[in-house]
Short mmCIF file of C-alpha atoms in Angstrom, two decimals:
data_model
loop_
_atom_site.label_atom_id
_atom_site.label_comp_id
_atom_site.label_asym_id
_atom_site.label_seq_id
_atom_site.Cartn_x
_atom_site.Cartn_y
_atom_site.Cartn_z
CA MET B 8 82.48 -25.07 -13.21
CA THR B 9 85.51 -26.95 -14.54
CA ARG B 10 84.99 -28.11 -18.15
CA ILE B 11 86.32 -31.51 -19.14
CA ALA B 12 86.47 -32.76 -22.71
CA VAL B 13 86.24 -36.52 -23.05
CA LEU B 14 87.79 -37.40 -26.41
CA ASP B 15 85.29 -39.12 -28.71
CA TYR B 16 87.03 -41.47 -31.10
CA GLY B 17 84.16 -44.02 -31.31
CA ILE B 18 85.60 -46.92 -29.31
CA GLY B 19 84.50 -48.19 -25.88
CA ASN B 20 82.01 -46.87 -23.34
CA LEU B 21 83.18 -43.30 -23.49
CA ARG B 22 80.08 -42.05 -21.75
CA SER B 23 81.04 -43.83 -18.54
CA ALA B 24 84.00 -41.44 -18.14
CA GLN B 25 81.84 -38.48 -19.00
CA LYS B 26 79.20 -39.43 -16.41
CA ALA B 27 81.85 -40.12 -13.74
CA PHE B 28 83.22 -36.58 -14.10
CA GLU B 29 79.72 -35.13 -13.98
CA LYS B 30 79.18 -36.96 -10.66
CA VAL B 31 82.19 -35.14 -9.13
CA GLY B 32 80.99 -31.75 -10.25
CA ALA B 33 82.55 -31.18 -13.65
CA GLU B 34 80.91 -29.96 -16.89
CA ALA B 35 81.94 -32.95 -19.01
CA GLU B 36 81.22 -33.36 -22.70
CA LEU B 37 82.04 -36.07 -25.23
CA THR B 38 83.63 -34.37 -28.19
CA ARG B 39 86.32 -34.39 -30.87
CA ASP B 40 85.73 -30.79 -31.98
CA PRO B 41 89.15 -29.11 -31.84
CA GLU B 42 87.76 -25.75 -30.65
CA ARG B 43 85.88 -27.39 -27.76
CA VAL B 44 88.76 -29.65 -26.81
CA LEU B 45 91.52 -27.00 -26.93
CA SER B 46 89.44 -24.59 -24.85
CA ALA B 47 88.68 -27.19 -22.13
CA ASP B 48 90.15 -27.06 -18.66
CA GLY B 49 91.14 -30.72 -18.83
CA VAL B 50 91.05 -33.45 -21.45
CA VAL B 51 90.44 -37.20 -20.95
CA LEU B 52 91.35 -40.08 -23.26
CA PRO B 53 89.52 -43.27 -22.17
CA GLY B 54 90.17 -46.66 -23.83
CA VAL B 55 89.10 -50.26 -23.72
CA GLY B 56 89.77 -53.32 -25.83
CA ASN B 57 92.52 -53.82 -28.32
CA PHE B 58 95.44 -51.34 -28.56
CA GLY B 59 95.61 -51.57 -32.34
CA ASN B 60 91.98 -50.91 -32.91
CA CYS B 61 92.14 -47.88 -30.60
CA ALA B 62 95.33 -46.51 -32.26
CA LYS B 63 93.81 -46.79 -35.66
CA ALA B 64 90.68 -45.03 -34.49
CA LEU B 65 92.76 -42.14 -33.05
CA LEU B 66 94.45 -41.75 -36.43
CA GLU B 67 91.24 -41.95 -38.48
CA THR B 68 89.29 -39.49 -36.35
CA GLY B 69 92.10 -37.01 -35.82
CA VAL B 70 91.88 -37.44 -32.06
CA GLY B 71 95.48 -38.61 -31.91
CA GLU B 72 96.88 -35.40 -33.33
CA LEU B 73 94.46 -33.37 -31.27
CA SER B 74 95.81 -35.16 -28.15
CA ARG B 75 99.31 -34.08 -29.08
CA GLN B 76 98.15 -30.50 -29.45
CA VAL B 77 96.46 -30.61 -25.99
CA VAL B 78 99.71 -31.85 -24.41
CA SER B 79 101.89 -29.30 -26.27
CA LEU B 80 99.70 -26.51 -24.91
CA GLY B 81 100.03 -27.77 -21.31
CA ILE B 82 96.29 -28.50 -20.91
CA PRO B 83 95.90 -31.21 -18.18
CA PHE B 84 95.46 -34.58 -19.83
CA LEU B 85 94.31 -37.88 -18.31
CA GLY B 86 94.57 -41.25 -20.07
CA ILE B 87 92.60 -44.22 -18.72
CA CYS B 88 93.37 -47.94 -19.23
CA VAL B 89 94.11 -48.40 -22.94
CA GLY B 90 94.08 -44.61 -23.07
CA MET B 91 97.15 -44.77 -20.85
CA GLN B 92 98.88 -47.34 -23.04
CA LEU B 93 98.18 -45.25 -26.19
CA LEU B 94 100.32 -42.44 -24.74
CA PHE B 95 103.45 -44.56 -25.21
CA GLU B 96 105.31 -45.56 -28.34
CA SER B 97 104.14 -49.11 -28.95
CA SER B 98 102.44 -52.17 -27.56
CA GLU B 99 103.31 -55.82 -27.84
CA GLU B 100 99.61 -56.43 -28.38
CA SER B 101 99.59 -54.66 -31.76
CA PRO B 102 103.22 -54.28 -32.98
CA GLU B 103 102.04 -53.24 -36.45
CA VAL B 104 100.74 -49.87 -35.21
CA SER B 105 102.31 -47.04 -33.19
CA GLY B 106 101.09 -45.30 -30.12
CA LEU B 107 101.00 -41.54 -29.75
CA GLY B 108 104.56 -41.35 -28.46
CA ILE B 109 103.66 -38.58 -26.07
CA LEU B 110 105.52 -40.56 -23.41
CA SER B 111 108.59 -42.74 -23.98
CA GLY B 112 108.17 -46.41 -23.36
CA HIS B 113 106.56 -49.63 -24.50
CA VAL B 114 103.66 -51.75 -23.36
CA LYS B 115 104.21 -55.44 -22.78
CA LEU B 116 102.13 -58.50 -21.77
CA ILE B 117 102.05 -58.83 -18.02
CA PRO B 118 104.77 -61.42 -17.25
CA GLY B 119 104.72 -64.42 -14.99
CA ILE B 120 102.26 -67.19 -14.25
CA VAL B 121 99.14 -65.17 -13.63
CA LYS B 122 95.60 -65.30 -14.96
CA LEU B 123 95.06 -62.79 -17.77
CA PRO B 124 93.45 -60.41 -17.98
CA GLN B 125 93.89 -58.99 -14.46
CA MET B 126 90.19 -58.47 -13.89
CA GLN B 127 89.79 -57.51 -10.24
CA TRP B 128 90.09 -54.89 -7.55
CA ASN B 129 93.70 -54.29 -6.55
CA SER B 130 95.44 -51.81 -4.26
CA ILE B 131 98.03 -49.36 -5.49
CA LYS B 132 101.22 -48.27 -3.90
CA ILE B 133 102.37 -44.70 -4.51
CA GLU B 134 105.93 -44.61 -5.86
CA LYS B 135 106.22 -40.88 -6.49
CA ILE B 136 104.19 -37.92 -5.24
CA SER B 137 101.53 -36.91 -7.79
CA PRO B 138 98.56 -34.55 -7.35
CA LEU B 139 96.37 -37.18 -9.02
CA LEU B 140 97.03 -39.77 -6.33
CA LYS B 141 96.79 -37.48 -3.31
CA GLY B 142 95.26 -39.46 -0.39
CA LEU B 143 95.11 -42.73 -2.36
CA ASP B 144 98.09 -44.80 -1.17
CA ASP B 145 96.98 -48.42 -0.56
CA LYS B 146 93.46 -47.65 -1.92
CA TRP B 147 91.70 -50.21 -4.18
CA PHE B 148 90.89 -49.63 -7.82
CA TYR B 149 89.33 -51.77 -10.53
CA PHE B 150 91.65 -53.20 -13.20
CA VAL B 151 90.80 -54.96 -16.48
CA HIS B 152 93.98 -55.53 -18.60
CA SER B 153 96.51 -58.00 -19.90
CA TYR B 154 99.18 -55.53 -20.96
CA ALA B 155 101.07 -52.89 -18.97
CA LEU B 156 103.89 -50.40 -19.29
CA GLU B 157 107.31 -52.06 -19.32
CA GLU B 158 109.56 -50.80 -16.56
CA GLY B 159 113.05 -49.61 -17.32
CA SER B 160 113.78 -46.38 -19.14
CA THR B 161 110.31 -45.08 -18.19
CA ASP B 162 110.79 -45.25 -14.44
CA ASP B 163 110.88 -41.47 -14.03
CA VAL B 164 107.20 -41.18 -14.98
CA ILE B 165 105.86 -44.03 -12.80
CA THR B 166 103.79 -42.72 -9.86
CA GLY B 167 101.88 -45.80 -8.73
CA VAL B 168 102.21 -49.63 -8.97
CA CYS B 169 100.20 -52.67 -7.90
CA GLU B 170 101.21 -56.32 -7.32
CA TYR B 171 99.96 -58.95 -9.82
CA GLY B 172 102.54 -61.74 -10.05
CA GLY B 173 105.10 -58.98 -9.60
CA ARG B 174 105.15 -55.17 -9.95
CA VAL B 175 102.68 -53.82 -12.48
CA VAL B 176 102.71 -50.08 -13.43
CA ALA B 177 99.34 -48.61 -12.35
CA ALA B 178 99.79 -44.83 -12.79
CA VAL B 179 102.20 -42.37 -14.49
CA GLN B 180 102.68 -38.65 -14.75
CA LYS B 181 104.91 -36.32 -16.80
CA ASP B 182 104.28 -32.62 -16.32
CA SER B 183 100.52 -32.09 -16.98
CA VAL B 184 100.05 -35.55 -18.51
CA PHE B 185 98.53 -38.15 -16.15
CA ALA B 186 97.37 -41.72 -16.81
CA THR B 187 96.06 -44.72 -14.92
CA GLN B 188 95.98 -48.39 -15.96
CA PHE B 189 92.96 -48.94 -13.72
CA HIS B 190 89.44 -47.55 -14.27
CA PRO B 191 88.73 -44.68 -11.82
CA GLU B 192 85.23 -44.39 -13.29
CA LYS B 193 84.52 -47.91 -12.04
CA SER B 194 86.39 -47.66 -8.73
CA SER B 195 83.80 -46.34 -6.28
CA GLU B 196 84.91 -43.78 -3.69
CA ALA B 197 88.65 -44.05 -4.48
CA GLY B 198 87.83 -43.40 -8.11
CA ARG B 199 85.73 -40.37 -7.20
CA ILE B 200 88.64 -39.01 -5.12
CA LEU B 201 91.09 -39.46 -8.05
CA LEU B 202 88.77 -37.71 -10.49
CA SER B 203 88.26 -34.88 -8.02
CA ASN B 204 92.05 -34.60 -7.69
CA PHE B 205 92.24 -34.16 -11.42
CA LEU B 206 89.64 -31.46 -11.37
CA THR B 207 91.53 -29.65 -8.63
CA TYR B 208 94.67 -29.80 -10.76
CA CYS B 209 92.73 -28.47 -13.78
CA GLU B 210 91.30 -25.59 -11.68
CA GLY B 211 94.82 -24.72 -10.51
CA SER B 212 96.17 -24.71 -14.04
CA LYS B 213 93.66 -22.19 -15.41
#
């Protein structure tokens, strides 16, 4: 059975991600123990709420540095929602704190005259082939966010987008690092397919 470590840094409903992976057949545990995390087949960083609060919690718990170790070892890594935003260098939401800087780029308020947050189901369009998004072009996922990755110098990592008053980055990948702005654990069958795709990638990386 594929073992997934869901990083426990004390913010948000972390157990929802754990339970979602269990439903698709993984052995998932909520942990920040370095030995357990670094021996996992895949690692997940969920996130909800304020970027600054989450970034501070990553620093205080040591989960931020642990995340960098996971990525440096090539262990498959999945960031979800604010967990995706934390992978980048900074966010306009909390300019006083830094992100993990695992990926280059900055997070900005969604531009245009749109209701914020985007709190709805929305379909994604695949921009670049990614094992995480296999079979999911034009599928619907659940979004809850006001900030998103700024396009520009980061275009090489963008794998999926949605439309919300313009293009909004919905998914990224660089090597074994994946992330989604939407919540696969709240996205019904499409979400289950995505989580299963991640498990398949983890199994192939053993």
